[in-house]
mmCIF file of C-alpha atoms and ligand atoms in Angstrom:
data_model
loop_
_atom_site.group_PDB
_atom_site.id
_atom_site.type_symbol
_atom_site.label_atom_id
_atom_site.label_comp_id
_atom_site.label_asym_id
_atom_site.label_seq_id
_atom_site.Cartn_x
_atom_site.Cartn_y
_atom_site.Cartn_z
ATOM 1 C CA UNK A 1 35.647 183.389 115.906
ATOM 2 C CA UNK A 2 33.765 186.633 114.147
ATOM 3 C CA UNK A 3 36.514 186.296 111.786
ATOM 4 C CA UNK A 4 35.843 183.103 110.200
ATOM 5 C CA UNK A 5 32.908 185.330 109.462
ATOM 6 C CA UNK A 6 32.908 186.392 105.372
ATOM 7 C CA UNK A 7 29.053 188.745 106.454
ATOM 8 C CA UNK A 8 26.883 189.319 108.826
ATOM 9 C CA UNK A 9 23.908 188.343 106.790
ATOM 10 C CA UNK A 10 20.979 189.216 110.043
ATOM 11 C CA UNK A 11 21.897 190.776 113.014
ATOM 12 C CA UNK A 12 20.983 190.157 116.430
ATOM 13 C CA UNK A 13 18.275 193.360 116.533
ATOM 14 C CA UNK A 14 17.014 191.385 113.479
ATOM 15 C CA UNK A 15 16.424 188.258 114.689
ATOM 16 C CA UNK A 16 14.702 189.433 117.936
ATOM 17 C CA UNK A 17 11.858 191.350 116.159
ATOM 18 C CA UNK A 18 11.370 188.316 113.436
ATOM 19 C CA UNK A 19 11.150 185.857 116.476
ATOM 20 C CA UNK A 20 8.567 187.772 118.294
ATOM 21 C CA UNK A 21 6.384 188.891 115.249
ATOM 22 C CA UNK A 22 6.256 184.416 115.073
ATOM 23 C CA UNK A 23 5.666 184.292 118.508
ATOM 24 C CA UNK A 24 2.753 186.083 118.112
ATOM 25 C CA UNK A 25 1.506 184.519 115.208
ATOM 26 C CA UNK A 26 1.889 181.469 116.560
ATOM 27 C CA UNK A 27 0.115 182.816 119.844
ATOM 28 C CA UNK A 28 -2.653 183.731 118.117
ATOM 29 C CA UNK A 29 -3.186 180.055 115.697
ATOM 30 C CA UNK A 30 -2.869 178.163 118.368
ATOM 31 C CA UNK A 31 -5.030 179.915 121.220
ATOM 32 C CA UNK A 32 -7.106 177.097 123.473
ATOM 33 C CA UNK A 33 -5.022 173.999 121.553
ATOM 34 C CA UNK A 34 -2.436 171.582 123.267
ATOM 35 C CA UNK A 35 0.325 172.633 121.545
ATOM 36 C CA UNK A 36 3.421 171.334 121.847
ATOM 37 C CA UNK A 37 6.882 172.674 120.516
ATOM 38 C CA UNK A 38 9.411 170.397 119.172
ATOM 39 C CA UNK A 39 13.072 171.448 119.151
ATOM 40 C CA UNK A 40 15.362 169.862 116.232
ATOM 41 C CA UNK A 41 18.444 169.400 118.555
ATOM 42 C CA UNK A 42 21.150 170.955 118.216
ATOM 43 C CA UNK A 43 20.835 173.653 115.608
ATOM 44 C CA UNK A 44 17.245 174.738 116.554
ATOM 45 C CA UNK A 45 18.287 175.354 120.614
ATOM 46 C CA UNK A 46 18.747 179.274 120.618
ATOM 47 C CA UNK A 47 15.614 179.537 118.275
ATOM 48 C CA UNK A 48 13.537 177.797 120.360
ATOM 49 C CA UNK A 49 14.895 179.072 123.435
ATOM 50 C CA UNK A 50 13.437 182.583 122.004
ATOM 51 C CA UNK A 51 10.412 181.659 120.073
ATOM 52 C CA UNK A 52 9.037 179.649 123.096
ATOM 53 C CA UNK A 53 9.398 183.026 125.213
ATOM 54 C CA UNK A 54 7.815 185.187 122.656
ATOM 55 C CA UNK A 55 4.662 182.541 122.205
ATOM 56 C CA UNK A 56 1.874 184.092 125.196
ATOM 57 C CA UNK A 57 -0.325 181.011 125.449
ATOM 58 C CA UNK A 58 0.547 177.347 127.653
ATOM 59 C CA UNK A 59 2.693 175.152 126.024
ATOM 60 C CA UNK A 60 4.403 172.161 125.862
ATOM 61 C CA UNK A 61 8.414 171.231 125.071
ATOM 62 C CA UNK A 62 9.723 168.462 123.878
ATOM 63 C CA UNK A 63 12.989 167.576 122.109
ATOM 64 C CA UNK A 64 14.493 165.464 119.450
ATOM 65 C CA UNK A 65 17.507 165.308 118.271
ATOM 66 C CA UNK A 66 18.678 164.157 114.592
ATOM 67 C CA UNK A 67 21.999 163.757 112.609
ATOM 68 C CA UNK A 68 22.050 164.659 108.565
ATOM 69 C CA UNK A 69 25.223 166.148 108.335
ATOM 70 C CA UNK A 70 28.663 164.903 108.899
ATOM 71 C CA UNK A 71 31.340 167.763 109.476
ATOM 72 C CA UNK A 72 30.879 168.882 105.699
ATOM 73 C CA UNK A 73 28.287 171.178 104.592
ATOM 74 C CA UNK A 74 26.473 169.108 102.357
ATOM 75 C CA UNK A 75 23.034 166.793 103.442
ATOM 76 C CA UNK A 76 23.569 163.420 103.153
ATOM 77 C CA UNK A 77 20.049 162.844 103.050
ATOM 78 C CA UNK A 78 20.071 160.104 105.422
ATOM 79 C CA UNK A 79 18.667 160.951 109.033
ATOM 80 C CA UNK A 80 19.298 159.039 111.723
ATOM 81 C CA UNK A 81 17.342 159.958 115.288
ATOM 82 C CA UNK A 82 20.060 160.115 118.087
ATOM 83 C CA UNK A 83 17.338 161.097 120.837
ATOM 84 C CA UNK A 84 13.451 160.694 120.285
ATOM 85 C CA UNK A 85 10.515 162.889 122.072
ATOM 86 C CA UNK A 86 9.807 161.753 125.567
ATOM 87 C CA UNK A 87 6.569 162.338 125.535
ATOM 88 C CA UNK A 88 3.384 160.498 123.095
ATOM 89 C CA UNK A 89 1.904 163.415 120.689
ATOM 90 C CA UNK A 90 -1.286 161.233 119.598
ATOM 91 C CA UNK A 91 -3.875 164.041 119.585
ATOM 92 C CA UNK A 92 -2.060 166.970 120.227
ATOM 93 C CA UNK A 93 -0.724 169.857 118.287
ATOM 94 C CA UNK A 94 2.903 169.429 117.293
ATOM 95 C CA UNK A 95 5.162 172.392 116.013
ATOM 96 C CA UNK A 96 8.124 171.228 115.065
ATOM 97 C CA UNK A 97 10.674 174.114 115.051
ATOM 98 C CA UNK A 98 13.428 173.843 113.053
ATOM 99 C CA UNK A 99 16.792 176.088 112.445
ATOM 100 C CA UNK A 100 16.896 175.945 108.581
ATOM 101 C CA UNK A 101 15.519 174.178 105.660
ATOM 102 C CA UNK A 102 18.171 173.329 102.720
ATOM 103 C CA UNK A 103 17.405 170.573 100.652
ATOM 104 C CA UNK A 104 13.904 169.833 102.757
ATOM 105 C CA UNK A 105 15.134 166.076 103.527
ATOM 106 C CA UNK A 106 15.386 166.371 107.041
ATOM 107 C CA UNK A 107 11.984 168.056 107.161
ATOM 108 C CA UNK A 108 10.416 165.449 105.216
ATOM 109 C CA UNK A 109 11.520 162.440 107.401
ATOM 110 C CA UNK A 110 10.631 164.215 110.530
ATOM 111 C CA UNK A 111 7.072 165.215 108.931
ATOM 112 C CA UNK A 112 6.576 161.661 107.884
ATOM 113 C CA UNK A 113 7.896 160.458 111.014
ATOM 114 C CA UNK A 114 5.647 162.582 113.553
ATOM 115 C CA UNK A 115 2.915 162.706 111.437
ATOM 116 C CA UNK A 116 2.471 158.949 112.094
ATOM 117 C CA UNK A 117 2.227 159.201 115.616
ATOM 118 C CA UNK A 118 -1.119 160.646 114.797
ATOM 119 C CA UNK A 119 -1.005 163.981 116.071
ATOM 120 C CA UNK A 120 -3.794 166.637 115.933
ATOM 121 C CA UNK A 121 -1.559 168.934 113.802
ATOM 122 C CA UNK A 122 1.113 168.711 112.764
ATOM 123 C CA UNK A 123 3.058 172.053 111.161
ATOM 124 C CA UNK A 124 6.534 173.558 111.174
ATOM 125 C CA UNK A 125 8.412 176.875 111.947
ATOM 126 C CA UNK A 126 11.737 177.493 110.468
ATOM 127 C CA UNK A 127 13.741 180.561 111.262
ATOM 128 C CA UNK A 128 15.520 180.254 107.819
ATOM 129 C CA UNK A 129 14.579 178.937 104.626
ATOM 130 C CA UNK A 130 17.070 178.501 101.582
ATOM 131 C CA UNK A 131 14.680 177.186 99.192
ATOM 132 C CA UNK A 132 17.054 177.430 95.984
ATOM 133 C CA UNK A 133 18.457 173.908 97.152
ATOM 134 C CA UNK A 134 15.248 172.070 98.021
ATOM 135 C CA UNK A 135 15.408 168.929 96.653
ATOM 136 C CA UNK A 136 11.564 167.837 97.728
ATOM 137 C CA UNK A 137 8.369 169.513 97.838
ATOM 138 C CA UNK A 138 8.243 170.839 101.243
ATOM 139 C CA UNK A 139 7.536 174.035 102.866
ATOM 140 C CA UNK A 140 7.243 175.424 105.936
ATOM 141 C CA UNK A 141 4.017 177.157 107.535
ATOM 142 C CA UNK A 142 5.825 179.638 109.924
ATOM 143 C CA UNK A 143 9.188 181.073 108.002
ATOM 144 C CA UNK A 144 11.314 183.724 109.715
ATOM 145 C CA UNK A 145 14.270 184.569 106.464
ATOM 146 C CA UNK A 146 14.120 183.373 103.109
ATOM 147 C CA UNK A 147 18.212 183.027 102.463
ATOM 148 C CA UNK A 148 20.159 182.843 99.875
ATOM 149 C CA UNK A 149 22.344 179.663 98.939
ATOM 150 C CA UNK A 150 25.249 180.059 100.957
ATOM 151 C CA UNK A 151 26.380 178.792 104.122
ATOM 152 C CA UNK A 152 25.618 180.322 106.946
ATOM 153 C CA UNK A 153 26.388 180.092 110.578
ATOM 154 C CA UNK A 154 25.221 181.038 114.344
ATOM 155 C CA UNK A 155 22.145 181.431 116.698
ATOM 156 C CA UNK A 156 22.846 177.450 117.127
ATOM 157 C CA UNK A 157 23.638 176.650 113.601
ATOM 158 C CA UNK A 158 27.402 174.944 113.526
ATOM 159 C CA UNK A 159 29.877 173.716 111.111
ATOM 160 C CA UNK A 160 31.622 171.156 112.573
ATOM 161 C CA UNK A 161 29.781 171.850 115.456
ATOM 162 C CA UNK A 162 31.586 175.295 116.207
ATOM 163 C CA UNK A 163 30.011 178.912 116.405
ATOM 164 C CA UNK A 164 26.440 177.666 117.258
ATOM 165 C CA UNK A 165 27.517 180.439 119.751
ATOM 166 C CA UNK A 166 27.107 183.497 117.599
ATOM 167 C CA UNK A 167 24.570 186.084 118.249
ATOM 168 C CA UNK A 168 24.080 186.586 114.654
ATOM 169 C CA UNK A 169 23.738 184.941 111.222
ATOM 170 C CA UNK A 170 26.751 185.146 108.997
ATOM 171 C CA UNK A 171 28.155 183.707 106.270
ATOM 172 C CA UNK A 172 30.975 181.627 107.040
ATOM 173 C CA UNK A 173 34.138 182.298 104.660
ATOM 174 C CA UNK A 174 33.972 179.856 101.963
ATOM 175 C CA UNK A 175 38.028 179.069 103.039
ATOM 176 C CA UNK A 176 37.050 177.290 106.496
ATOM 177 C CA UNK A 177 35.076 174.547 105.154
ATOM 178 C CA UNK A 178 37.445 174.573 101.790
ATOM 179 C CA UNK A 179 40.377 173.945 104.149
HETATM 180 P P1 IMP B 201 18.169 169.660 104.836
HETATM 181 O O1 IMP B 201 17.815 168.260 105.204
HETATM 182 O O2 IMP B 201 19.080 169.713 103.641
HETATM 183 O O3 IMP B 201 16.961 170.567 104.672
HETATM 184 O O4 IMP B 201 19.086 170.230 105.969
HETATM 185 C C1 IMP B 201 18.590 170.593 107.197
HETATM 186 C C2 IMP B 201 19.680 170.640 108.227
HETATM 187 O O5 IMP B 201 20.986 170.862 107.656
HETATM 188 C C3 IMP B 201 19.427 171.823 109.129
HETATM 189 O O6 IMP B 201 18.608 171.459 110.217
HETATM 190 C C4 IMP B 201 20.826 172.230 109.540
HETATM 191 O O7 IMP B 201 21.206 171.546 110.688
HETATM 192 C C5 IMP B 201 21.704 171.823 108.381
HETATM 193 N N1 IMP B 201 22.009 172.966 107.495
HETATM 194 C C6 IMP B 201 21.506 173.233 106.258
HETATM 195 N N2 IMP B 201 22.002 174.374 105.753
HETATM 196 C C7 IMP B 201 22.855 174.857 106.686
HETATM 197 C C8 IMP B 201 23.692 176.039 106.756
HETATM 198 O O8 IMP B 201 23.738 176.902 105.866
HETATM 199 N N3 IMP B 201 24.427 176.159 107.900
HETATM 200 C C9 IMP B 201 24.403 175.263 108.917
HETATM 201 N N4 IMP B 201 23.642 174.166 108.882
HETATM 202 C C10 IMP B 201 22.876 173.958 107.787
#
């Protein structure tokens, strides 16, 4: 698998202390609120599974889970939601935490989306942004790595749905999804 890998572009040691500096952010924003953390299914799993630990207060977990992709690596822009939250969100505070933000058009139909279930709060952590390719004016409130444009894979992101397994980040040779 490691090599389909072109880079390692952040390593695992990387990752860890970015996701707890958030936690504790977040920790400390939210302290005596009802929050509750949303996990973008499937790409946002590991993230979550590591931000939630490194966040001290109660909380909340939900999940949703979206398609935007097809096997390419190129948005479609059109989201469809495979699974919705189970629970209501009307008056709480929602974090929706989110893997990576490309083009921003996933982001904007989930913000729209939640955001009219009348939440107290609604805001979003990414763990990577890649704002050179965002095609509407969105931005997150919690960011972990601004990236460049390329194509990057592991700690749950996929293409065509393989090495979501990767400790790391890297950036998938350009030949896999040119095959
Ligand atoms: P957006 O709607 O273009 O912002 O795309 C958001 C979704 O596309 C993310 O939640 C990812 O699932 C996927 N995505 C965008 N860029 C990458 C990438 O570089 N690698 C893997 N998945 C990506």
């Amino acid at each position: 698998m490691q090599e389909d890998i072109a880079r390692i572009l952040l390593t695992e040691a990387e990752i860890k202390q970015r996701v707890s500096e958030l936690g504790a952010r977040i920790s400390q924003d939210y302290a005596g609120k009802d929050l509750v953390a949303v996990c973008i299914l499937k790409g946002a799993l590991h993230f979550m599974a590591d931000l939630t630990r490194a966040i001290e207060i109660p909380l909340a977990i939900d999940f949703m889970a979206i398609s935007s992709y097809g096997a390419g690596t190129k948005t479609s822009g059109e989201v469809r939601i495979i699974q919705d939250l189970d629970a209501a969100i009307a008056e709480r505070h929602i974090l929706i935490v989110e893997d990576i933000v490309d083009t921003g058009l996933t982001l904007k139909y989930l913000v729209d989306n939640l955001g009219s279930r009348r939440p107290a709060s609604l805001k979003i952590v990414t763990l990577l942004d890649k704002p050179a390719r965002r095609a509407v004016t969105i931005s997150p409130d919690y960011n972990g790595f601004e990236i460049p444009d390329e194509f990057v894979v592991g700690y749950g992101l996929d293409y065509d749905e393989k090495y979501r397994n990767l400790p790391f980040i890297g950036i998938l040779k350009p030949e896999i999804y040119q095959k």
